[in-house]
Every structure is written in structure tokens, then in C-alpha cells.
mmCIF file of C-alpha atoms in Angstrom:
data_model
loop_
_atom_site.group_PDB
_atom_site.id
_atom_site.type_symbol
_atom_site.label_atom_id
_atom_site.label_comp_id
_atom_site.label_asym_id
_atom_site.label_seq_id
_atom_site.Cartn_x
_atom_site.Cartn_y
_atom_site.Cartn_z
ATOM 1 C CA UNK J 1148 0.000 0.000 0.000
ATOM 2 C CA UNK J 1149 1.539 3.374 -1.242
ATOM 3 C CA UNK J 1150 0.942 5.096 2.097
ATOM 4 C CA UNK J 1151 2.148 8.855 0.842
ATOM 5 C CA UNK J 1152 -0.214 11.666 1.685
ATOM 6 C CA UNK J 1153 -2.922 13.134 -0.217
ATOM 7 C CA UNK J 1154 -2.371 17.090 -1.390
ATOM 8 C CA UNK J 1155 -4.318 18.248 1.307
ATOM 9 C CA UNK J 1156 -1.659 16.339 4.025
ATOM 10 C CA UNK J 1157 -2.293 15.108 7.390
ATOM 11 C CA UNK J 1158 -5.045 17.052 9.150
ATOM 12 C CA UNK J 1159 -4.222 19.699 11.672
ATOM 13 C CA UNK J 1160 -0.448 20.240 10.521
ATOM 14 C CA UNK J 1161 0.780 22.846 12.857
ATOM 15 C CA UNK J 1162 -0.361 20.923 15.852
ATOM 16 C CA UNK J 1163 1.103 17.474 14.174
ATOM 17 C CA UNK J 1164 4.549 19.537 13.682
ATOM 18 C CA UNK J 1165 4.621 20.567 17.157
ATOM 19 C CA UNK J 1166 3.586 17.240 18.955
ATOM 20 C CA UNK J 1167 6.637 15.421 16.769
ATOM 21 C CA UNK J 1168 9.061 18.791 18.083
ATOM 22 C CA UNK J 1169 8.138 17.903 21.829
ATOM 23 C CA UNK J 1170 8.053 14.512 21.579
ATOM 24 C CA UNK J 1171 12.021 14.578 19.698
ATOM 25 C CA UNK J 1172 13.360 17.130 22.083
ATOM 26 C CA UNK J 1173 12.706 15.023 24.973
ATOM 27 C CA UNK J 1174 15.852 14.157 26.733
ATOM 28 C CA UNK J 1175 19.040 14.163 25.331
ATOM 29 C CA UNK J 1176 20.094 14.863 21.790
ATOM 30 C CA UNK J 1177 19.778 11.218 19.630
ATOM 31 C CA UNK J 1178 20.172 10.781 16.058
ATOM 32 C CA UNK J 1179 16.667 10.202 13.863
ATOM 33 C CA UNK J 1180 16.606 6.892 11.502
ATOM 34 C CA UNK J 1181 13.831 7.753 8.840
ATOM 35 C CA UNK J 1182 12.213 4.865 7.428
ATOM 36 C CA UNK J 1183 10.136 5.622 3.893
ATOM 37 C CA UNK J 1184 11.959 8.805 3.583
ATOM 38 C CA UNK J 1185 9.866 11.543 1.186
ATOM 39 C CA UNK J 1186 9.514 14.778 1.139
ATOM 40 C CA UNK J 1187 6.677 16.054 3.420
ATOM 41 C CA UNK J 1188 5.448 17.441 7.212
ATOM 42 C CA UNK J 1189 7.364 14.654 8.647
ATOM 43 C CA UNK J 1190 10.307 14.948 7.129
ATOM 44 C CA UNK J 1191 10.216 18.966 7.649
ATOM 45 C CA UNK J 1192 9.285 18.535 10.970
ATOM 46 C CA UNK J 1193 12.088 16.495 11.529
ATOM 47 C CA UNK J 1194 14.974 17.863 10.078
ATOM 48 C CA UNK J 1195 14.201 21.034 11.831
ATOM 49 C CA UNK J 1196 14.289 19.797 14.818
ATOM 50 C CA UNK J 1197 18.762 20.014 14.255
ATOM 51 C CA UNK J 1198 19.240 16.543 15.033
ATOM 52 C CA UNK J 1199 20.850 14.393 12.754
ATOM 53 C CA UNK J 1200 18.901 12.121 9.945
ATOM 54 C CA UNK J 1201 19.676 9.096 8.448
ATOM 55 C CA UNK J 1202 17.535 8.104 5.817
ATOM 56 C CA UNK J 1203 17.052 4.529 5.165
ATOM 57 C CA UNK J 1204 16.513 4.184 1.492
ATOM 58 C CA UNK J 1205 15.184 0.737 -0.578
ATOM 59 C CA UNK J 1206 15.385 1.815 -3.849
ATOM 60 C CA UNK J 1207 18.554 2.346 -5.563
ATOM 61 C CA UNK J 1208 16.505 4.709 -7.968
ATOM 62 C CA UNK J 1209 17.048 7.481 -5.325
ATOM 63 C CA UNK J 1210 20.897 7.108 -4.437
ATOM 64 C CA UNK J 1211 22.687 9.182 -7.314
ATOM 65 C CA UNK J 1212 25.517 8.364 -5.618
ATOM 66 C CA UNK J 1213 26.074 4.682 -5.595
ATOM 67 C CA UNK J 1214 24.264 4.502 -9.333
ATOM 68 C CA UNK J 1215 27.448 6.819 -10.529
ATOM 69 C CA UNK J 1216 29.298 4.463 -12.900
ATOM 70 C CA UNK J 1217 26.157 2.585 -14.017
ATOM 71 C CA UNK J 1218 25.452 2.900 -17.561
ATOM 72 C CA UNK J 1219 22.522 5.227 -17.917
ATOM 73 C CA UNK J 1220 22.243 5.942 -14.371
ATOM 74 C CA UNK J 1221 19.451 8.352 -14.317
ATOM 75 C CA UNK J 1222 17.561 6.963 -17.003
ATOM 76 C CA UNK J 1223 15.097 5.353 -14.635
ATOM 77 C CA UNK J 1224 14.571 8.309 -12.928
ATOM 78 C CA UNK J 1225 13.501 10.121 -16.465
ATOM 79 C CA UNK J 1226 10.767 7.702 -16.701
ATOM 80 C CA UNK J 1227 9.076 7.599 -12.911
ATOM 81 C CA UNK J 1228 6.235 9.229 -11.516
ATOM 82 C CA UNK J 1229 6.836 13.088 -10.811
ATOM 83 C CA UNK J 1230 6.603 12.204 -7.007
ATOM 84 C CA UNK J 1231 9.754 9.782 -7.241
ATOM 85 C CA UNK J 1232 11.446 12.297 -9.851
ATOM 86 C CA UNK J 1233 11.234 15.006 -6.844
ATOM 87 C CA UNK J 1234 12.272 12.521 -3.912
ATOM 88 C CA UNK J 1235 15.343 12.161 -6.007
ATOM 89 C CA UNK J 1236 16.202 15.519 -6.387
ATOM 90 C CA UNK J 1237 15.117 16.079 -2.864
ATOM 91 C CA UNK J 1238 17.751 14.129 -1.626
ATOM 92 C CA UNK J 1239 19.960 15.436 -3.603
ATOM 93 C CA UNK J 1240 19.432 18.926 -2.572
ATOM 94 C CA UNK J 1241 19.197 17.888 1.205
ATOM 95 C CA UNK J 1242 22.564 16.039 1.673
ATOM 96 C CA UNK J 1243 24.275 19.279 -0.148
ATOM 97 C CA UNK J 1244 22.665 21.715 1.920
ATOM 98 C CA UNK J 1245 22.532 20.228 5.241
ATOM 99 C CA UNK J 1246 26.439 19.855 6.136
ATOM 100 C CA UNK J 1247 26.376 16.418 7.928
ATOM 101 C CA UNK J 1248 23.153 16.607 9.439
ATOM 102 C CA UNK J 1249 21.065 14.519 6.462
ATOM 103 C CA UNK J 1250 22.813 11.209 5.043
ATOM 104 C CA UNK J 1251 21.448 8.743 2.836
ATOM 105 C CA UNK J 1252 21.839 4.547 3.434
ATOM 106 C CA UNK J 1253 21.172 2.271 1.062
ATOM 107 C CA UNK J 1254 18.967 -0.497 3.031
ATOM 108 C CA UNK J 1255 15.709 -2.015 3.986
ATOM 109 C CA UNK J 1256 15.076 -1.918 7.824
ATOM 110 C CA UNK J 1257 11.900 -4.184 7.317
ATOM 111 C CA UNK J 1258 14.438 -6.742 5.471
ATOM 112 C CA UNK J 1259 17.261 -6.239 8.929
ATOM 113 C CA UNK J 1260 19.167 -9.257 10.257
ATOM 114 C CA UNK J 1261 18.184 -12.273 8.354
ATOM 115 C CA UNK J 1262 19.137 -15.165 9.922
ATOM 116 C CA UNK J 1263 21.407 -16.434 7.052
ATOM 117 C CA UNK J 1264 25.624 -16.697 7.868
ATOM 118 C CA UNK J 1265 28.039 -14.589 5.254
ATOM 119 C CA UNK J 1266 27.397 -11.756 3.353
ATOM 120 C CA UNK J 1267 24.105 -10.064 2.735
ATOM 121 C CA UNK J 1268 22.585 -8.473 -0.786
ATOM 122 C CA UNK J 1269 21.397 -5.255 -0.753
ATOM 123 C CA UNK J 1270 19.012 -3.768 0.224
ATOM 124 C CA UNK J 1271 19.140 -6.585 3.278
ATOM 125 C CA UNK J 1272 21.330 -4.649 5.488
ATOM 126 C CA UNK J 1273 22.508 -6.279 9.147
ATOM 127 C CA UNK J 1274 22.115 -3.754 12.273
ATOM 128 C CA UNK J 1275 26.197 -3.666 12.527
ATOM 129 C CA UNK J 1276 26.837 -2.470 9.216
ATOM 130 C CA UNK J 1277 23.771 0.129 9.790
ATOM 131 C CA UNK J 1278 24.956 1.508 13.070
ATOM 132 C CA UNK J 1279 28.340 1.708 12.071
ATOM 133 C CA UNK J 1280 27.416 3.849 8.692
ATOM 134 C CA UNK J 1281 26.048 5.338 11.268
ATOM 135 C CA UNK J 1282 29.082 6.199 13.548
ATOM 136 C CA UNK J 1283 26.905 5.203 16.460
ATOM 137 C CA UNK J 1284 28.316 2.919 18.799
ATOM 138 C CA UNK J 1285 26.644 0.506 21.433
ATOM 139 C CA UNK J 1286 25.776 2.124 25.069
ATOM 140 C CA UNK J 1287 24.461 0.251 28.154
ATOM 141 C CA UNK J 1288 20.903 -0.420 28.988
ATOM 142 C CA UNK J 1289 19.929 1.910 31.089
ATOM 143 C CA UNK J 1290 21.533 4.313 29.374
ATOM 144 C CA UNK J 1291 19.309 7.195 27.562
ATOM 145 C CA UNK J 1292 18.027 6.119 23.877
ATOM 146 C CA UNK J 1293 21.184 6.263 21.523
ATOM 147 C CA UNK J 1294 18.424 6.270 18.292
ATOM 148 C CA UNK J 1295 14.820 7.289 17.525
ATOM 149 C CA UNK J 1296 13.590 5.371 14.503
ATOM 150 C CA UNK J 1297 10.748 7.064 12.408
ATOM 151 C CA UNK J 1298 8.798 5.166 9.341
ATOM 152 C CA UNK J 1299 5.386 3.576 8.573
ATOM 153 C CA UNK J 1300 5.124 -0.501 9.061
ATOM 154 C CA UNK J 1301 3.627 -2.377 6.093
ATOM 155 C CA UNK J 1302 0.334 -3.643 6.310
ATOM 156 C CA UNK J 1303 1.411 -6.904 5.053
ATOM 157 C CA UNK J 1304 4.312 -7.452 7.592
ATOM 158 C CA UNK J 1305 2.520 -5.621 10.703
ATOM 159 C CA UNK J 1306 2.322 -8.514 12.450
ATOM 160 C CA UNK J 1307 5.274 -10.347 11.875
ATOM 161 C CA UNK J 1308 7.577 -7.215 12.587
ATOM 162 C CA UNK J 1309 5.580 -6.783 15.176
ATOM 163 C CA UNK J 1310 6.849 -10.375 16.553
ATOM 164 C CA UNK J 1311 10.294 -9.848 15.311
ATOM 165 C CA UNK J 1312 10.900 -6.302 16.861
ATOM 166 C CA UNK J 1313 9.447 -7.353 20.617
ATOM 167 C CA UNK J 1314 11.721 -10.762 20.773
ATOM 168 C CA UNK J 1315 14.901 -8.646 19.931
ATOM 169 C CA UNK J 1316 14.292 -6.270 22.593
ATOM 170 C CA UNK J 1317 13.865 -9.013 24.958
ATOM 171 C CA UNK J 1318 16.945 -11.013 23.581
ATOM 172 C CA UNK J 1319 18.969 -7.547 23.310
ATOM 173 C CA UNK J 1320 19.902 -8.544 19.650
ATOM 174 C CA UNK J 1321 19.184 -6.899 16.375
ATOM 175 C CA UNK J 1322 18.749 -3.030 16.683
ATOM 176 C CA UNK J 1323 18.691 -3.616 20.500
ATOM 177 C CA UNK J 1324 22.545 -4.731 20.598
ATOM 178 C CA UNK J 1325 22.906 -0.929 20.474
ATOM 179 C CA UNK J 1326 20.798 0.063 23.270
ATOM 180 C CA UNK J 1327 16.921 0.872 24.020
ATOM 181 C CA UNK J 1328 16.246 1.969 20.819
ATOM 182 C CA UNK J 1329 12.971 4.138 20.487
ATOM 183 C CA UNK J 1330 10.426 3.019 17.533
ATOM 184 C CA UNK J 1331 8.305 5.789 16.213
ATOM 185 C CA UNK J 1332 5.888 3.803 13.705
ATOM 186 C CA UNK J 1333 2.514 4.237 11.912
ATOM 187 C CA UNK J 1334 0.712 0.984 12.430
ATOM 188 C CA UNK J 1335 -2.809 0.256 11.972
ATOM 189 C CA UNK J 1336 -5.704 0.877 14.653
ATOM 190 C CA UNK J 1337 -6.296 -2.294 14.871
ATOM 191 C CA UNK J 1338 -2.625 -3.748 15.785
ATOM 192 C CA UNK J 1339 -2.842 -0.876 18.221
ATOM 193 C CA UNK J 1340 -5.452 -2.182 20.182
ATOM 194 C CA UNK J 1341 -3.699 -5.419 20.687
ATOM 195 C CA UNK J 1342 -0.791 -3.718 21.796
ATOM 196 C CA UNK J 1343 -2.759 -2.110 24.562
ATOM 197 C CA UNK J 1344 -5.409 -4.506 25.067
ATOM 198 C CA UNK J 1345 -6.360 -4.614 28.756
ATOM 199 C CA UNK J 1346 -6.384 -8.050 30.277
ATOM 200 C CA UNK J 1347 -10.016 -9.807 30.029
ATOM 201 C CA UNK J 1348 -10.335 -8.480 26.719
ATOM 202 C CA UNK J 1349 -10.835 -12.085 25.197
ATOM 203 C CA UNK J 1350 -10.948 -10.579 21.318
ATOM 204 C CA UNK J 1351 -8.110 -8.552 21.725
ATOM 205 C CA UNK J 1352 -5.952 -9.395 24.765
ATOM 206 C CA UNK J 1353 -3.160 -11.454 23.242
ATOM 207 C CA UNK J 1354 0.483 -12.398 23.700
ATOM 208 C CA UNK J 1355 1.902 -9.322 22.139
ATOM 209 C CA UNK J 1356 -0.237 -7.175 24.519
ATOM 210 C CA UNK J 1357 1.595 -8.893 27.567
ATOM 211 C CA UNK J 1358 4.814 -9.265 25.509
ATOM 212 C CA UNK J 1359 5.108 -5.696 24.415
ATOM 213 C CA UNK J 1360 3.684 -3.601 27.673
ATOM 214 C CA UNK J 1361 5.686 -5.528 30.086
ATOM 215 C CA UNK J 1362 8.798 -4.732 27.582
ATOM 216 C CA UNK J 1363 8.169 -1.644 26.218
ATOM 217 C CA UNK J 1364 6.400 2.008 27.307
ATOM 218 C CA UNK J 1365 3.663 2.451 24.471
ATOM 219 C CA UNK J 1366 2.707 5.679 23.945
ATOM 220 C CA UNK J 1367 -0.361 7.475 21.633
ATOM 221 C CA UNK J 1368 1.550 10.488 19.258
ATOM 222 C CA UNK J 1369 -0.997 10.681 16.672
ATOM 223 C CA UNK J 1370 -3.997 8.977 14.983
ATOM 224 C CA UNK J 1371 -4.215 9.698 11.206
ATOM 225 C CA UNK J 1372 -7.492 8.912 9.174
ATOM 226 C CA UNK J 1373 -6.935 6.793 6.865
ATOM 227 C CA UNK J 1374 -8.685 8.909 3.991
ATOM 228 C CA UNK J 1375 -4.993 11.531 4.360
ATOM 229 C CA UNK J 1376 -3.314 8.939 2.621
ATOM 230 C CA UNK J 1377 -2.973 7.819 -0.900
ATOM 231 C CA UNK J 1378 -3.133 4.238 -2.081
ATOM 232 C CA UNK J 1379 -2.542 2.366 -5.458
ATOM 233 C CA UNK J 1380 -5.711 1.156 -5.901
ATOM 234 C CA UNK J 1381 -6.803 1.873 -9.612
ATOM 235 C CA UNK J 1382 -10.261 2.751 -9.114
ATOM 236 C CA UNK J 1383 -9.123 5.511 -6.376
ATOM 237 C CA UNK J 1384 -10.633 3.912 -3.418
ATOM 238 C CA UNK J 1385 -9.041 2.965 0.204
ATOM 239 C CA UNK J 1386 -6.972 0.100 0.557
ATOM 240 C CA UNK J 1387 -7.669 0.048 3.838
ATOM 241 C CA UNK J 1388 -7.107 -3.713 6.135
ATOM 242 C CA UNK J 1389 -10.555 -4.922 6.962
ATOM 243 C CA UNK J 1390 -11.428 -5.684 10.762
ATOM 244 C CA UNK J 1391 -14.671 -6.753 12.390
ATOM 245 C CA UNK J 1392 -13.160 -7.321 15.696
ATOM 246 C CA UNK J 1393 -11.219 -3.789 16.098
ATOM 247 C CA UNK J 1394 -11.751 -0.582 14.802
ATOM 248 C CA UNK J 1395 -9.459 0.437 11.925
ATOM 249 C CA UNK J 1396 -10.854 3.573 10.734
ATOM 250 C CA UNK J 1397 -6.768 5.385 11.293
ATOM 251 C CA UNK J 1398 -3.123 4.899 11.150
ATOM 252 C CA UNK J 1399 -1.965 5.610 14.479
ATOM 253 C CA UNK J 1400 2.148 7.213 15.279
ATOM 254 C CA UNK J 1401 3.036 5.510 18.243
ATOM 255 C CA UNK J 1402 6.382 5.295 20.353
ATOM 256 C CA UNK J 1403 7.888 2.331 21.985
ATOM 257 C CA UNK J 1404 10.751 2.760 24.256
ATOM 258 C CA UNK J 1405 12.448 -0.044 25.813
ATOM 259 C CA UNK J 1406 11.795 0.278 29.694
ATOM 260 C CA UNK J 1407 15.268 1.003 31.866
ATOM 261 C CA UNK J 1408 13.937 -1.963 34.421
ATOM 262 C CA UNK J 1409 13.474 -4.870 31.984
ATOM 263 C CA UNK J 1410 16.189 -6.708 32.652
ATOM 264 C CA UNK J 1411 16.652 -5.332 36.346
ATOM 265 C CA UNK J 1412 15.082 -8.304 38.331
ATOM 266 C CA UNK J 1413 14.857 -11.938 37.273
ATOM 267 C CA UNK J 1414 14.275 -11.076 33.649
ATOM 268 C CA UNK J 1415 17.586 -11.865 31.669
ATOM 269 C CA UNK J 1416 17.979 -11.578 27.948
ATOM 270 C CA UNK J 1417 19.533 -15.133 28.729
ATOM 271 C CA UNK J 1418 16.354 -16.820 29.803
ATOM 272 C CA UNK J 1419 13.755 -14.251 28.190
ATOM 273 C CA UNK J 1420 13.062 -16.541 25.912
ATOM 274 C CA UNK J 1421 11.380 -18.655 28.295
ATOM 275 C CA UNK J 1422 9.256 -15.944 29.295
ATOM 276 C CA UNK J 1423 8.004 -15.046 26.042
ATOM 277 C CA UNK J 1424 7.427 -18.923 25.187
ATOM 278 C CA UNK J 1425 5.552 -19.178 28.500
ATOM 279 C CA UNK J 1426 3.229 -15.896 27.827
ATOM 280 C CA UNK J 1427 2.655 -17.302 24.100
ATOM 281 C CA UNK J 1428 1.680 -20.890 25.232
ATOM 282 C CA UNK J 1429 -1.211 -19.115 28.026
ATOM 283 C CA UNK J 1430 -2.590 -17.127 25.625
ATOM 284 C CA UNK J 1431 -2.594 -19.627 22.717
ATOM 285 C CA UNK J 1432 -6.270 -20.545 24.324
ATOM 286 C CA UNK J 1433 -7.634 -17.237 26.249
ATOM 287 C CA UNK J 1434 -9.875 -19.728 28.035
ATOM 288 C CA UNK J 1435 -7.993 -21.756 29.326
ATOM 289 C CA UNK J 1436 -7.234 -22.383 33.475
ATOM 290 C CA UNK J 1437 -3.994 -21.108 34.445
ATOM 291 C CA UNK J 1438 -3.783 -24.316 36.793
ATOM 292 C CA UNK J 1439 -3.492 -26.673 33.941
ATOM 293 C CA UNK J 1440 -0.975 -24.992 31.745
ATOM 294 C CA UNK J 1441 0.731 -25.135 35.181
ATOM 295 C CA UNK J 1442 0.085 -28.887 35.185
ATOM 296 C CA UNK J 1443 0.912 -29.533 32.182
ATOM 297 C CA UNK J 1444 4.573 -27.866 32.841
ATOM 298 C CA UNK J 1445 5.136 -30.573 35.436
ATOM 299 C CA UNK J 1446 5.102 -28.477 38.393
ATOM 300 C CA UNK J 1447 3.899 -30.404 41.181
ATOM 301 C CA UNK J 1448 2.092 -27.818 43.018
ATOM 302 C CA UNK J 1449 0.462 -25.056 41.268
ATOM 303 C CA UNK J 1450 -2.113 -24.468 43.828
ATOM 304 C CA UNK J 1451 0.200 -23.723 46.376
ATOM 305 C CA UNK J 1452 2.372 -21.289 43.856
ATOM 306 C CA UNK J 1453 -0.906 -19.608 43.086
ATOM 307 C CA UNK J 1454 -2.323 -18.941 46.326
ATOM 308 C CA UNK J 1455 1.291 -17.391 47.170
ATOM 309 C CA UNK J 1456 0.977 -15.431 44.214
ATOM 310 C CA UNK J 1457 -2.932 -14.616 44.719
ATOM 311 C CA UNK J 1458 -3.859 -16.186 41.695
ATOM 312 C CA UNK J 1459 -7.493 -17.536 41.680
ATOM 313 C CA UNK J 1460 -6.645 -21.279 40.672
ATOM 314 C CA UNK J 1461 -9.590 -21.320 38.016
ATOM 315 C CA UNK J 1462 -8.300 -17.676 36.845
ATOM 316 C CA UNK J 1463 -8.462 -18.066 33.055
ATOM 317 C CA UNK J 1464 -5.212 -16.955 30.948
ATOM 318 C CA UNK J 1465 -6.941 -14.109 29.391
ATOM 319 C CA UNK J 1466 -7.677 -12.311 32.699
ATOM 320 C CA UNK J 1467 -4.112 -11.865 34.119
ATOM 321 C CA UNK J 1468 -2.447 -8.824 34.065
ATOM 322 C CA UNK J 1469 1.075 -8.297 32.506
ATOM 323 C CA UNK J 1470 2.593 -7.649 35.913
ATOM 324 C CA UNK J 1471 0.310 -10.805 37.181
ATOM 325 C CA UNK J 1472 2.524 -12.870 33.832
ATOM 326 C CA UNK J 1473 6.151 -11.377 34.776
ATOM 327 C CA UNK J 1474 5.177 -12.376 38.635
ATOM 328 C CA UNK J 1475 4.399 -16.087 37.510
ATOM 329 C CA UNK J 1476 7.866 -16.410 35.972
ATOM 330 C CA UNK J 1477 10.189 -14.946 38.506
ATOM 331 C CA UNK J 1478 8.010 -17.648 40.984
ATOM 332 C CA UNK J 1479 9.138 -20.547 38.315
ATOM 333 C CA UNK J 1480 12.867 -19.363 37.768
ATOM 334 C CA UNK J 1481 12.917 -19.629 41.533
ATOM 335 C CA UNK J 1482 11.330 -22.550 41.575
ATOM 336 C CA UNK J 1483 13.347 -25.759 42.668
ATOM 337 C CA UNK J 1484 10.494 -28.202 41.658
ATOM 338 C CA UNK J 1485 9.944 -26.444 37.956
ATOM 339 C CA UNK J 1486 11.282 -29.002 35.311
ATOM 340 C CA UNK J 1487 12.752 -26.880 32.236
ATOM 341 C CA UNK J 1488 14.597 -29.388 30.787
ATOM 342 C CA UNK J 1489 12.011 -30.225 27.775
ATOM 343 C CA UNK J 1490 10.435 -26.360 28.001
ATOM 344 C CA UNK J 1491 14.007 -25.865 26.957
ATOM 345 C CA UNK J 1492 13.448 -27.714 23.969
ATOM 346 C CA UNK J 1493 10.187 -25.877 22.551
ATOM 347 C CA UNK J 1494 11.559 -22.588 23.611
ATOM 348 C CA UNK J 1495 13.767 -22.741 20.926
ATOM 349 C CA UNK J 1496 12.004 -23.716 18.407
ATOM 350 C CA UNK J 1497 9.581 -21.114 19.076
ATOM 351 C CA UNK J 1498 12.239 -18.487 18.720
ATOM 352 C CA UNK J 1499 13.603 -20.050 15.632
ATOM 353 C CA UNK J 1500 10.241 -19.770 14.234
ATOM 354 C CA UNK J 1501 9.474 -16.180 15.320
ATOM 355 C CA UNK J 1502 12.368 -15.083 13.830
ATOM 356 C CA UNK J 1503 12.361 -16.660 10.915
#
């Protein structure tokens, strides 16, 4: 979905300008990653803010300078749409006007880390090489966020970035190798919801909700109707996700900041895994009894761990709270009668597969 906005823009401009100006100038100085990079109120907004930009570019079409040498190297560019015709020369313009504060990469951060050994194609790009184009080197935890990281997330990959993104932050690999790095995404209504589904919300209430609020602070920036936005449909009308469960009726700019504490108590990106294995395995049925997937972990007495956790024994999956999920597992790490030895096993191959 071509995601650009419509002549008249995104509604309320001034206001959207200055929400994204407080919301960069929080804390300390960090460098901007722009994802979908065109010219527009975002990308105003955020070069005048004096931090620096890094654009993250796809399509070859729009980097003059690695095409120099290429036979005919602007002859696609002759040929394109008079919005990609400007984006070039936009670029061009910005990285000779800004000194140093506007650079151009050539990669795809929605294509980042593939879990293949050697060299990678273009525009597959692996976080080191990024973050070293960069000049931006790794900083502790705790430390304030090295990078904010602006774009839209595809409708077609929502979900599965959405996995991808919340297992590296509790693994600390990928992006997060670097530090709590802040997302600043478009993502649909709908995906919003689940990431701030309250628990007892059987339709909604999932494993990301648990997964990404225990993980991450998830804040509201903007919500965007979906009728500012262009799309490629030929007959001019609104490629817009359907939903009956959720409302979808906007695109919504939220922020998702790594929290300082994550990995402060008995959390560990060495054994996080196991967490986010055990949160996906509750939720996999929202009905079920938290006593039996208890059970059926081999722990020998649930009951008791439950009433010392004040648990209601026939409390179904879907109506614990995140905190009530994180308390659960710093009871089993601690536990001396918990058997992990084949929970092990299927942790693993649920990572493998949710980062496949």
C-alpha cells in the first residue's frame, strides 16, 4: 500500500509539527533513523528539529551516488512518476545543503538481520553495518536512547515485525545490541489495540499485549485517518485492512521505548526466551485455566504457587495482568520443583520460528 499523503496532508499540521518537536526534544540529543523517507510534514518537521537524519533508502533509484558508474544511471529516474522524480532531487538537494546533518543509506530496515551466515545483498542490510554507517556505537541499557527510529510498518508485515521487533528487545539482539532503541511507527488501529489490550479483553488481549507492555512504554503520538493517505488502488478507493473485531478507521504514530527496568530483576535476555514462550503458550487458548498450563509444565504444586501469588486457581489466561505474567515467571525461575529441561526444547524452536 503506497501510504504517501494526499495534497491536502495530514489534518491539523501545525499541531502534528509541534507534537513530533516535543516529543524529539525530549531528553538528550539522539540521532533520527527515517524509514520511507519523502519529502513532506514529517520529514520537515524532523529535520528542523537540528538533530541528525539518516535516511534509510530501498530503492537504488534514489541514491545518485552509488548509481554513478552505471550505464545510464538516471535513465530510470527520467521515466518515474513526478513524485519519485522530486524525492530524487530532494535528496539530492538535502545532503548538499545540510552539512552532515542529512545522510542517505542504502537499506531495507523491514528486510534487517536475516538469519542467514556470510554476506548479505542489498538492500538486506545487518544492524552492525547500519549503526556503524552510522558512527553510532553501542551504550548500556539503562543508558538514555542512543536512536529514535521514524517510518510507517507495512500492512502486510505488521504482524510479523511486530513479533520480530518485541523478541529482539527481549533477547537484546538486532537493533537492540545498540541500546533501548525508540520506535516511532505508523501501524494500523487495529494492531494498536492489541498492543494495549487490557487483560479480560478475550478478542483482543493477546500475547503481544503482555509481551510488548511488560517490555516496552507504548505511547499514543498521533492517529491519522486513513482517507490523508494515498493508495494504489486503480479505481481511487481505500486500501484500507478490513477488521470486524477492532476498529481500523486510522493509522496511528506511536512510540515504543524499551523500559530502563526490563532486565533489572529476574528477567535476563539469557532466559527471556522462556518468558516469552511461556506468555505465548497461556494465551494460545484465552480460556484456558492457568492451573493446567501449570500442570501440564510438570510443576507439582500449582495451587500452592498460586495462592502465594494470589492467583485464583480457576483464573483463566486471558484475565491476568502483565505484571500478574512477569510475577508467575520470577516464581518458576525460583522454583526448585519447575522441570525446564524439555520447556528448553520448545523454547527454541519457538524463537527459531518467530524469527524466521
Amino acid at each position: 500500500m503506497d501510504l504517501r499523503s494526499r495534497k491536502s496532508g495530514l489534518t491539523n499540521l501545525r499541531a502534528f509539527e509541534d507534537e513530533i518537536t516535543n516529543f524529539i526534544e525530549e531528553g538528550q540529543a539522539a540521532d533520527i533513523v527515517y524509514l520511507n523517507f519523502s519529502p513532506g510534514v514529517l520529514t520537515r518537521t524532523l529535520l528542523n528539529s537540528g538533530v541528525r537524519v539518516v535516511a534509510l533508502e530501498n530503492d537504488l533509484a534514489f541514491l545518485p551516488d552509488l548509481q554513478c558508474g552505471r550505464k545510464g544511471c538516471f535513465s530510470r529516474e527520467l521515466t518515474v512518476s513526478t513524485f519519485f522524480h522530486l524525492k530524487l532531487i530532494f535528496f539530492q538537494s538535502l545532503e548538499n545543503s545540510l552539512d552532515g546533518q542529512f545522510k542517505v543509506i542504502y537499506g531495507d530496515f523491514f528486510r534487517l538481520d536475516p538469519l542467514v551466515t556470510g554476506p548479505v545483498k542489498p538492500p538486506t542490510v545487518c544492524s552492525e553495518k547500519l549503526f556503524e554507517s552510522m558512527g553510532v556505537a553501542a551504550v548500556p541499557w539503562r543508558a538514555d536512547v542512543p536512536v529514535k527510529i521514524f517510518g510507517i510498518l507495512p500492512q502486510k508485515k505488521e504482524r510479523n515485525m511486530l513479533w520480530r521487533l518485541i523478541f529482539a528487545v527481549y533477547e537484546c539482539s538486532s537493533i537492540y545490541r545498540y541500546g533501548r532503541i525508540e520506535l516511532n511507527f505508523f501501524i494500523s488501529e487495529k494492531e494498536y489495540k492489541v498492543l494495549t489490550a487490557k487483560a479480560g479483553e478475550k478478542r483482543v488481549y493477546q500475547a503481544l499485549s503482555v509481551l510488548w507492555q511488560i517490555g516496552c512504554e507504548i505511547q499514543l503520538l498521533h492517529m491519522e485517518p486513513w482517507a490523508s493517505f494515498l493508495t494504489n488502488l486503480k479505481n481511487g478507493g481505500l486500501a484500507i485492512p478490513r477488521s470486524t473485531a477492532l476498529p481500523n478507521d486510522h493509522l496511528c504514530l506511536i512510540r515504543l521505548t524499551p523500559r530502563k527496568d526490563l532486565f533489572t530483576g529476574t528477567m535476563k535476555p539469557t532466559n527471556s526466551s522462556t518468558f516469552v514462550f511461556m506468555v505465548k503458550q497461556c494465551l494460545a487458548k484465552p480460556s484456558s485455566r492457568i492451573i493446567d498450563k501449570l500442570n501440564s509444565w510438570s510443576l507439582s504444586d500449582g495451587c500452592k504457587l498460586l495462592r502465594e501469588l494470589e492467583i485464583p486457581e480457576d483464573a483463566e489466561t486471558v484475565s491476568l495482568y502483565p505484571e500478574d505474567y512477569m510475577r508467575l515467571f520470577d516464581a518458576l525461575q525460583n522454583s526448585s520443583v519447575f522441570t525446564e529441561s524439555w520447556f528448553h526444547d520448545e523454547v527454541l524452536e519457538s524463537a527459531r520460528n518467530m524469527n524466521f
